[in-house]
PDB file of C-alpha atoms and ligand atoms in Angstrom:
ATOM      1  CA  MET A 242      80.663  92.496 134.190  1.00  0.00           C
ATOM      2  CA  LEU A 243      79.763  94.043 137.523  1.00  0.00           C
ATOM      3  CA  ASN A 244      79.035  97.574 137.301  1.00  0.00           C
ATOM      4  CA  ILE A 245      78.113  99.296 140.521  1.00  0.00           C
ATOM      5  CA  VAL A 246      76.715 102.988 141.312  1.00  0.00           C
ATOM      6  CA  LEU A 247      77.926 103.807 144.950  1.00  0.00           C
ATOM      7  CA  PHE A 248      75.427 106.168 145.924  1.00  0.00           C
ATOM      8  CA  GLY A 249      74.933 108.576 148.721  1.00  0.00           C
ATOM      9  CA  PRO A 250      75.315 112.172 150.095  1.00  0.00           C
ATOM     10  CA  PRO A 251      78.760 113.825 150.498  1.00  0.00           C
ATOM     11  CA  GLY A 252      80.331 112.356 153.680  1.00  0.00           C
ATOM     12  CA  ALA A 253      78.408 108.949 153.432  1.00  0.00           C
ATOM     13  CA  GLY A 254      81.557 107.101 152.975  1.00  0.00           C
ATOM     14  CA  LYS A 255      81.491 106.389 149.095  1.00  0.00           C
ATOM     15  CA  GLY A 256      85.337 106.703 148.767  1.00  0.00           C
ATOM     16  CA  THR A 257      86.352 104.466 151.677  1.00  0.00           C
ATOM     17  CA  GLN A 258      83.882 102.039 150.686  1.00  0.00           C
ATOM     18  CA  ALA A 259      84.879 101.848 146.942  1.00  0.00           C
ATOM     19  CA  GLU A 260      88.033 100.920 148.029  1.00  0.00           C
ATOM     20  CA  PHE A 261      87.009  97.432 149.299  1.00  0.00           C
ATOM     21  CA  LEU A 262      84.588  96.882 146.255  1.00  0.00           C
ATOM     22  CA  ILE A 263      87.327  97.329 143.768  1.00  0.00           C
ATOM     23  CA  GLU A 264      89.946  95.307 145.461  1.00  0.00           C
ATOM     24  CA  ASN A 265      87.251  92.378 146.438  1.00  0.00           C
ATOM     25  CA  TYR A 266      85.773  92.029 143.025  1.00  0.00           C
ATOM     26  CA  GLN A 267      88.577  93.372 140.808  1.00  0.00           C
ATOM     27  CA  LEU A 268      86.783  96.421 139.600  1.00  0.00           C
ATOM     28  CA  ILE A 269      87.910 100.089 138.273  1.00  0.00           C
ATOM     29  CA  HIS A 270      87.167 102.731 140.354  1.00  0.00           C
ATOM     30  CA  LEU A 271      85.547 105.822 138.947  1.00  0.00           C
ATOM     31  CA  SER A 272      85.500 108.910 141.231  1.00  0.00           C
ATOM     32  CA  THR A 273      84.445 112.147 139.357  1.00  0.00           C
ATOM     33  CA  GLY A 274      85.360 113.861 142.277  1.00  0.00           C
ATOM     34  CA  GLU A 275      88.888 112.352 142.522  1.00  0.00           C
ATOM     35  CA  LEU A 276      89.230 112.985 138.493  1.00  0.00           C
ATOM     36  CA  LEU A 277      88.172 116.657 139.070  1.00  0.00           C
ATOM     37  CA  ARG A 278      90.704 117.123 141.719  1.00  0.00           C
ATOM     38  CA  LYS A 279      93.680 115.644 139.529  1.00  0.00           C
ATOM     39  CA  GLU A 280      92.576 118.158 136.677  1.00  0.00           C
ATOM     40  CA  ILE A 281      92.608 121.264 138.983  1.00  0.00           C
ATOM     41  CA  ALA A 282      96.108 120.004 140.454  1.00  0.00           C
ATOM     42  CA  ASP A 283      97.371 119.451 136.976  1.00  0.00           C
ATOM     43  CA  GLU A 284      95.699 123.163 136.113  1.00  0.00           C
ATOM     44  CA  THR A 285      94.136 122.047 132.972  1.00  0.00           C
ATOM     45  CA  PRO A 286      91.401 124.388 131.320  1.00  0.00           C
ATOM     46  CA  LEU A 287      88.585 121.836 132.360  1.00  0.00           C
ATOM     47  CA  GLY A 288      89.993 121.541 135.926  1.00  0.00           C
ATOM     48  CA  LEU A 289      90.070 125.507 136.032  1.00  0.00           C
ATOM     49  CA  GLU A 290      86.525 125.453 134.974  1.00  0.00           C
ATOM     50  CA  ALA A 291      85.449 122.913 137.340  1.00  0.00           C
ATOM     51  CA  LYS A 292      87.159 124.485 140.242  1.00  0.00           C
ATOM     52  CA  LYS A 293      84.652 127.491 140.366  1.00  0.00           C
ATOM     53  CA  PHE A 294      81.844 124.930 140.732  1.00  0.00           C
ATOM     54  CA  ILE A 295      83.395 122.799 143.559  1.00  0.00           C
ATOM     55  CA  ASP A 296      84.582 125.765 145.536  1.00  0.00           C
ATOM     56  CA  LYS A 297      81.075 126.952 145.876  1.00  0.00           C
ATOM     57  CA  GLY A 298      79.607 123.371 146.721  1.00  0.00           C
ATOM     58  CA  GLU A 299      77.740 123.494 143.153  1.00  0.00           C
ATOM     59  CA  LEU A 300      77.703 120.641 140.759  1.00  0.00           C
ATOM     60  CA  VAL A 301      80.349 120.789 137.760  1.00  0.00           C
ATOM     61  CA  PRO A 302      78.197 121.217 134.378  1.00  0.00           C
ATOM     62  CA  ASP A 303      77.110 117.878 133.154  1.00  0.00           C
ATOM     63  CA  SER A 304      78.999 117.883 129.818  1.00  0.00           C
ATOM     64  CA  LEU A 305      82.286 118.077 131.524  1.00  0.00           C
ATOM     65  CA  VAL A 306      81.713 115.293 133.701  1.00  0.00           C
ATOM     66  CA  ILE A 307      79.843 113.090 131.117  1.00  0.00           C
ATOM     67  CA  GLY A 308      83.236 113.916 128.874  1.00  0.00           C
ATOM     68  CA  MET A 309      85.572 112.451 131.602  1.00  0.00           C
ATOM     69  CA  ILE A 310      83.753 109.401 132.139  1.00  0.00           C
ATOM     70  CA  LYS A 311      83.318 108.434 128.716  1.00  0.00           C
ATOM     71  CA  ASN A 312      86.903 108.750 128.093  1.00  0.00           C
ATOM     72  CA  LYS A 313      87.698 106.422 131.182  1.00  0.00           C
ATOM     73  CA  LEU A 314      85.258 103.654 129.850  1.00  0.00           C
ATOM     74  CA  GLU A 315      86.921 103.810 126.739  1.00  0.00           C
ATOM     75  CA  ALA A 316      90.425 103.485 128.384  1.00  0.00           C
ATOM     76  CA  HIS A 317      89.252 100.191 130.104  1.00  0.00           C
ATOM     77  CA  ARG A 318      87.214  98.275 127.527  1.00  0.00           C
ATOM     78  CA  LYS A 319      88.327  95.178 128.952  1.00  0.00           C
ATOM     79  CA  ALA A 320      87.637  95.609 132.632  1.00  0.00           C
ATOM     80  CA  ASN A 321      85.886  93.201 134.807  1.00  0.00           C
ATOM     81  CA  GLY A 322      83.537  95.973 135.981  1.00  0.00           C
ATOM     82  CA  PHE A 323      83.405  99.577 137.439  1.00  0.00           C
ATOM     83  CA  VAL A 324      82.670 101.136 140.628  1.00  0.00           C
ATOM     84  CA  PHE A 325      81.074 104.663 139.996  1.00  0.00           C
ATOM     85  CA  ASP A 326      81.727 107.060 142.894  1.00  0.00           C
ATOM     86  CA  GLY A 327      80.002 110.475 142.932  1.00  0.00           C
ATOM     87  CA  PHE A 328      78.739 109.682 139.521  1.00  0.00           C
ATOM     88  CA  PRO A 329      75.958 109.935 138.238  1.00  0.00           C
ATOM     89  CA  ARG A 330      74.822 112.938 139.917  1.00  0.00           C
ATOM     90  CA  THR A 331      71.836 113.992 138.187  1.00  0.00           C
ATOM     91  CA  VAL A 332      69.390 112.584 135.737  1.00  0.00           C
ATOM     92  CA  GLU A 333      70.949 113.801 132.770  1.00  0.00           C
ATOM     93  CA  GLN A 334      74.290 111.915 134.040  1.00  0.00           C
ATOM     94  CA  ALA A 335      72.375 108.922 134.607  1.00  0.00           C
ATOM     95  CA  GLU A 336      70.706 108.857 131.179  1.00  0.00           C
ATOM     96  CA  ALA A 337      74.210 109.342 129.505  1.00  0.00           C
ATOM     97  CA  LEU A 338      75.587 106.690 131.434  1.00  0.00           C
ATOM     98  CA  ASP A 339      73.035 104.318 130.529  1.00  0.00           C
ATOM     99  CA  ARG A 340      73.542 105.180 126.911  1.00  0.00           C
ATOM    100  CA  LEU A 341      77.288 104.813 126.854  1.00  0.00           C
ATOM    101  CA  LEU A 342      76.864 101.145 128.623  1.00  0.00           C
ATOM    102  CA  GLU A 343      74.351 100.460 126.365  1.00  0.00           C
ATOM    103  CA  GLU A 344      77.301 100.736 123.728  1.00  0.00           C
ATOM    104  CA  ASN A 345      79.159  98.387 125.404  1.00  0.00           C
ATOM    105  CA  LYS A 346      76.034  95.722 126.443  1.00  0.00           C
ATOM    106  CA  THR A 347      77.026  95.979 129.779  1.00  0.00           C
ATOM    107  CA  PRO A 348      74.276  97.725 132.062  1.00  0.00           C
ATOM    108  CA  ILE A 349      74.411  99.072 135.739  1.00  0.00           C
ATOM    109  CA  SER A 350      73.908  95.866 137.900  1.00  0.00           C
ATOM    110  CA  GLY A 351      72.756  97.988 141.010  1.00  0.00           C
ATOM    111  CA  MET A 352      72.738 101.130 142.861  1.00  0.00           C
ATOM    112  CA  LEU A 353      73.965 100.646 146.492  1.00  0.00           C
ATOM    113  CA  SER A 354      72.906 103.743 148.121  1.00  0.00           C
ATOM    114  CA  LEU A 355      74.797 104.576 151.767  1.00  0.00           C
ATOM    115  CA  GLU A 356      72.285 106.009 154.165  1.00  0.00           C
ATOM    116  CA  VAL A 357      73.369 108.350 156.628  1.00  0.00           C
ATOM    117  CA  GLU A 358      71.975 110.970 158.850  1.00  0.00           C
ATOM    118  CA  ARG A 359      72.356 114.703 158.067  1.00  0.00           C
ATOM    119  CA  GLU A 360      74.286 115.381 161.658  1.00  0.00           C
ATOM    120  CA  GLU A 361      76.776 112.487 160.791  1.00  0.00           C
ATOM    121  CA  LEU A 362      77.413 113.745 157.704  1.00  0.00           C
ATOM    122  CA  ILE A 363      78.455 117.219 158.525  1.00  0.00           C
ATOM    123  CA  GLY A 364      80.578 115.963 161.362  1.00  0.00           C
ATOM    124  CA  ARG A 365      82.429 113.565 158.968  1.00  0.00           C
ATOM    125  CA  LEU A 366      83.073 115.994 156.446  1.00  0.00           C
ATOM    126  CA  LEU A 367      84.384 118.758 158.931  1.00  0.00           C
ATOM    127  CA  GLY A 368      86.798 115.992 160.625  1.00  0.00           C
ATOM    128  CA  ARG A 369      88.002 115.133 156.996  1.00  0.00           C
ATOM    129  CA  GLY A 370      88.486 118.771 155.813  1.00  0.00           C
ATOM    130  CA  LYS A 371      90.738 119.131 158.949  1.00  0.00           C
ATOM    131  CA  ILE A 372      93.148 116.297 157.873  1.00  0.00           C
ATOM    132  CA  SER A 373      92.863 116.194 154.027  1.00  0.00           C
ATOM    133  CA  GLY A 374      92.778 120.077 153.401  1.00  0.00           C
ATOM    134  CA  ARG A 375      90.145 119.949 150.777  1.00  0.00           C
ATOM    135  CA  SER A 376      88.792 123.416 150.807  1.00  0.00           C
ATOM    136  CA  ASP A 377      84.979 122.324 150.205  1.00  0.00           C
ATOM    137  CA  ASP A 378      85.279 120.396 153.431  1.00  0.00           C
ATOM    138  CA  GLN A 379      86.429 123.164 155.756  1.00  0.00           C
ATOM    139  CA  ASP A 380      83.340 125.700 155.410  1.00  0.00           C
ATOM    140  CA  GLN A 381      80.199 124.558 157.059  1.00  0.00           C
ATOM    141  CA  ALA A 382      78.065 126.730 154.551  1.00  0.00           C
ATOM    142  CA  ILE A 383      79.723 125.062 151.822  1.00  0.00           C
ATOM    143  CA  ILE A 384      79.012 121.482 153.100  1.00  0.00           C
ATOM    144  CA  GLU A 385      75.418 122.565 153.818  1.00  0.00           C
ATOM    145  CA  ASN A 386      75.165 123.726 150.277  1.00  0.00           C
ATOM    146  CA  ARG A 387      76.503 120.333 148.841  1.00  0.00           C
ATOM    147  CA  ILE A 388      73.958 118.659 150.943  1.00  0.00           C
ATOM    148  CA  SER A 389      71.105 120.675 149.564  1.00  0.00           C
ATOM    149  CA  VAL A 390      72.399 120.325 146.166  1.00  0.00           C
ATOM    150  CA  TYR A 391      72.306 116.392 146.658  1.00  0.00           C
ATOM    151  CA  ALA A 392      68.940 116.613 148.019  1.00  0.00           C
ATOM    152  CA  GLN A 393      67.499 118.626 145.135  1.00  0.00           C
ATOM    153  CA  LYS A 394      69.456 117.379 142.132  1.00  0.00           C
ATOM    154  CA  THR A 395      71.028 113.737 142.966  1.00  0.00           C
ATOM    155  CA  GLU A 396      68.464 112.236 145.341  1.00  0.00           C
ATOM    156  CA  PRO A 397      65.955 111.704 142.163  1.00  0.00           C
ATOM    157  CA  LEU A 398      68.306 109.226 141.174  1.00  0.00           C
ATOM    158  CA  VAL A 399      66.891 106.957 143.940  1.00  0.00           C
ATOM    159  CA  ALA A 400      63.797 106.846 142.180  1.00  0.00           C
ATOM    160  CA  TYR A 401      65.754 106.548 138.468  1.00  0.00           C
ATOM    161  CA  TYR A 402      67.251 103.524 139.440  1.00  0.00           C
ATOM    162  CA  GLY A 403      64.263 102.188 141.570  1.00  0.00           C
ATOM    163  CA  ALA A 404      62.050 102.211 138.339  1.00  0.00           C
ATOM    164  CA  GLN A 405      64.867  99.798 136.751  1.00  0.00           C
ATOM    165  CA  ASN A 406      64.623  97.601 139.958  1.00  0.00           C
ATOM    166  CA  LYS A 407      68.112  98.467 140.551  1.00  0.00           C
ATOM    167  CA  HIS A 408      68.054 100.660 143.886  1.00  0.00           C
ATOM    168  CA  PHE A 409      69.454  98.982 147.153  1.00  0.00           C
ATOM    169  CA  GLY A 410      69.270 101.098 150.297  1.00  0.00           C
ATOM    170  CA  ILE A 411      72.263 100.117 152.593  1.00  0.00           C
ATOM    171  CA  ASP A 412      72.606 101.457 156.293  1.00  0.00           C
ATOM    172  CA  GLY A 413      75.636 103.705 156.365  1.00  0.00           C
ATOM    173  CA  MET A 414      75.695 104.098 159.890  1.00  0.00           C
ATOM    174  CA  GLY A 415      78.297 102.435 161.935  1.00  0.00           C
ATOM    175  CA  THR A 416      81.904 101.339 161.534  1.00  0.00           C
ATOM    176  CA  ILE A 417      83.710 101.213 158.187  1.00  0.00           C
ATOM    177  CA  GLU A 418      83.946  97.327 158.759  1.00  0.00           C
ATOM    178  CA  GLU A 419      80.187  96.954 159.562  1.00  0.00           C
ATOM    179  CA  VAL A 420      79.098  99.121 156.460  1.00  0.00           C
ATOM    180  CA  ALA A 421      81.725  96.993 154.100  1.00  0.00           C
ATOM    181  CA  SER A 422      80.036  93.896 155.219  1.00  0.00           C
ATOM    182  CA  ARG A 423      76.259  95.226 154.574  1.00  0.00           C
ATOM    183  CA  LEU A 424      77.841  96.163 151.209  1.00  0.00           C
ATOM    184  CA  ARG A 425      79.292  92.890 150.588  1.00  0.00           C
ATOM    185  CA  GLU A 426      76.155  91.164 151.133  1.00  0.00           C
ATOM    186  CA  ALA A 427      74.066  93.334 148.876  1.00  0.00           C
ATOM    187  CA  VAL A 428      76.852  92.645 145.998  1.00  0.00           C
ATOM    188  CA  GLU A 429      76.373  88.810 146.784  1.00  0.00           C
ATOM    189  CA  LYS A 430      72.762  89.246 146.022  1.00  0.00           C
ATOM    190  CA  LEU A 431      73.457  91.367 142.819  1.00  0.00           C
ATOM    191  CA  THR A 432      76.070  88.513 141.450  1.00  0.00           C
ATOM    192  CA  GLY A 433      74.237  85.483 143.122  1.00  0.00           C
TER     193      GLY A 433
HETATM  194  P1  ADP B 283      81.544 114.514 148.162  1.00  0.00           P
HETATM  195  O1  ADP B 283      80.890 113.173 147.860  1.00  0.00           O
HETATM  196  O2  ADP B 283      82.379 114.407 149.294  1.00  0.00           O
HETATM  197  O3  ADP B 283      81.060 115.803 147.622  1.00  0.00           O
HETATM  198  P2  ADP B 283      83.394 114.446 145.735  1.00  0.00           P
HETATM  199  O4  ADP B 283      84.810 114.083 145.718  1.00  0.00           O
HETATM  200  O5  ADP B 283      82.516 113.175 145.394  1.00  0.00           O
HETATM  201  O6  ADP B 283      82.770 114.675 146.998  1.00  0.00           O
HETATM  202  O7  ADP B 283      82.923 115.608 144.858  1.00  0.00           O
HETATM  203  C1  ADP B 283      83.491 116.902 145.199  1.00  0.00           C
HETATM  204  C2  ADP B 283      82.866 117.874 144.163  1.00  0.00           C
HETATM  205  O8  ADP B 283      83.073 117.724 142.793  1.00  0.00           O
HETATM  206  C3  ADP B 283      81.268 118.107 144.338  1.00  0.00           C
HETATM  207  O9  ADP B 283      80.980 118.866 145.367  1.00  0.00           O
HETATM  208  C4  ADP B 283      80.953 118.686 142.777  1.00  0.00           C
HETATM  209  O10 ADP B 283      81.253 120.131 143.036  1.00  0.00           O
HETATM  210  C5  ADP B 283      81.961 118.287 141.869  1.00  0.00           C
HETATM  211  N1  ADP B 283      81.426 116.718 141.218  1.00  0.00           N
HETATM  212  C6  ADP B 283      82.063 115.675 141.702  1.00  0.00           C
HETATM  213  N2  ADP B 283      81.605 114.854 140.725  1.00  0.00           N
HETATM  214  C7  ADP B 283      80.609 115.285 139.897  1.00  0.00           C
HETATM  215  C8  ADP B 283      79.322 114.938 139.263  1.00  0.00           C
HETATM  216  N3  ADP B 283      79.398 113.707 139.083  1.00  0.00           N
HETATM  217  N4  ADP B 283      78.835 116.055 138.567  1.00  0.00           N
HETATM  218  C9  ADP B 283      78.899 117.475 139.067  1.00  0.00           C
HETATM  219  N5  ADP B 283      79.920 117.736 139.912  1.00  0.00           N
HETATM  220  C10 ADP B 283      80.594 116.583 140.512  1.00  0.00           C
END
């Protein structure tokens, strides 16, 4: 079982790189951002609640995203492994994930942390907003709020996984292919 936390700030390229990883290693992709956008599109009660936070660039409450991940893990009991993308985003989420995986005796294999400069992140997100229409990618103030929420609430997870010897920093600058090959090398180390 290969359980990867694909980590990094908004705009680091997690979603793009997750696609390569799930294909190469036959893993299930669990993106809380994508799951939440689906709930919003379906206008579920969870989606309507989450939208209030997403539109401001704030984090959705832990209990909501932890519940979503728990359901997905239960739905894929026989999987080869998972790529967690955009989750965990707080220490509370990371602790909950460790507890959920402990029930299956399939711990996190490693946290691959994409490192990208701030100016590059803002440029990428504004570019994505023009194409995708994602409302949280179109406003520079919301983007800057997401990056500061990341620094405050999410970056502490580098130390959390570091304490378990599971943190691997990956240079996330350069082309998609360059980053993908750095990630492949890191995964080979995890599996090798
Ligand atoms: P990005 O990484 O580009 O910010 P995501 O699609 O991962 O994009 O997330 C979009 C938004 O969804 C976040 O700004 C946040 O409001 C919400 N969200 C996604 N995942 C989580 C999570 N694990 N915990 C709390 N909020 C989340």
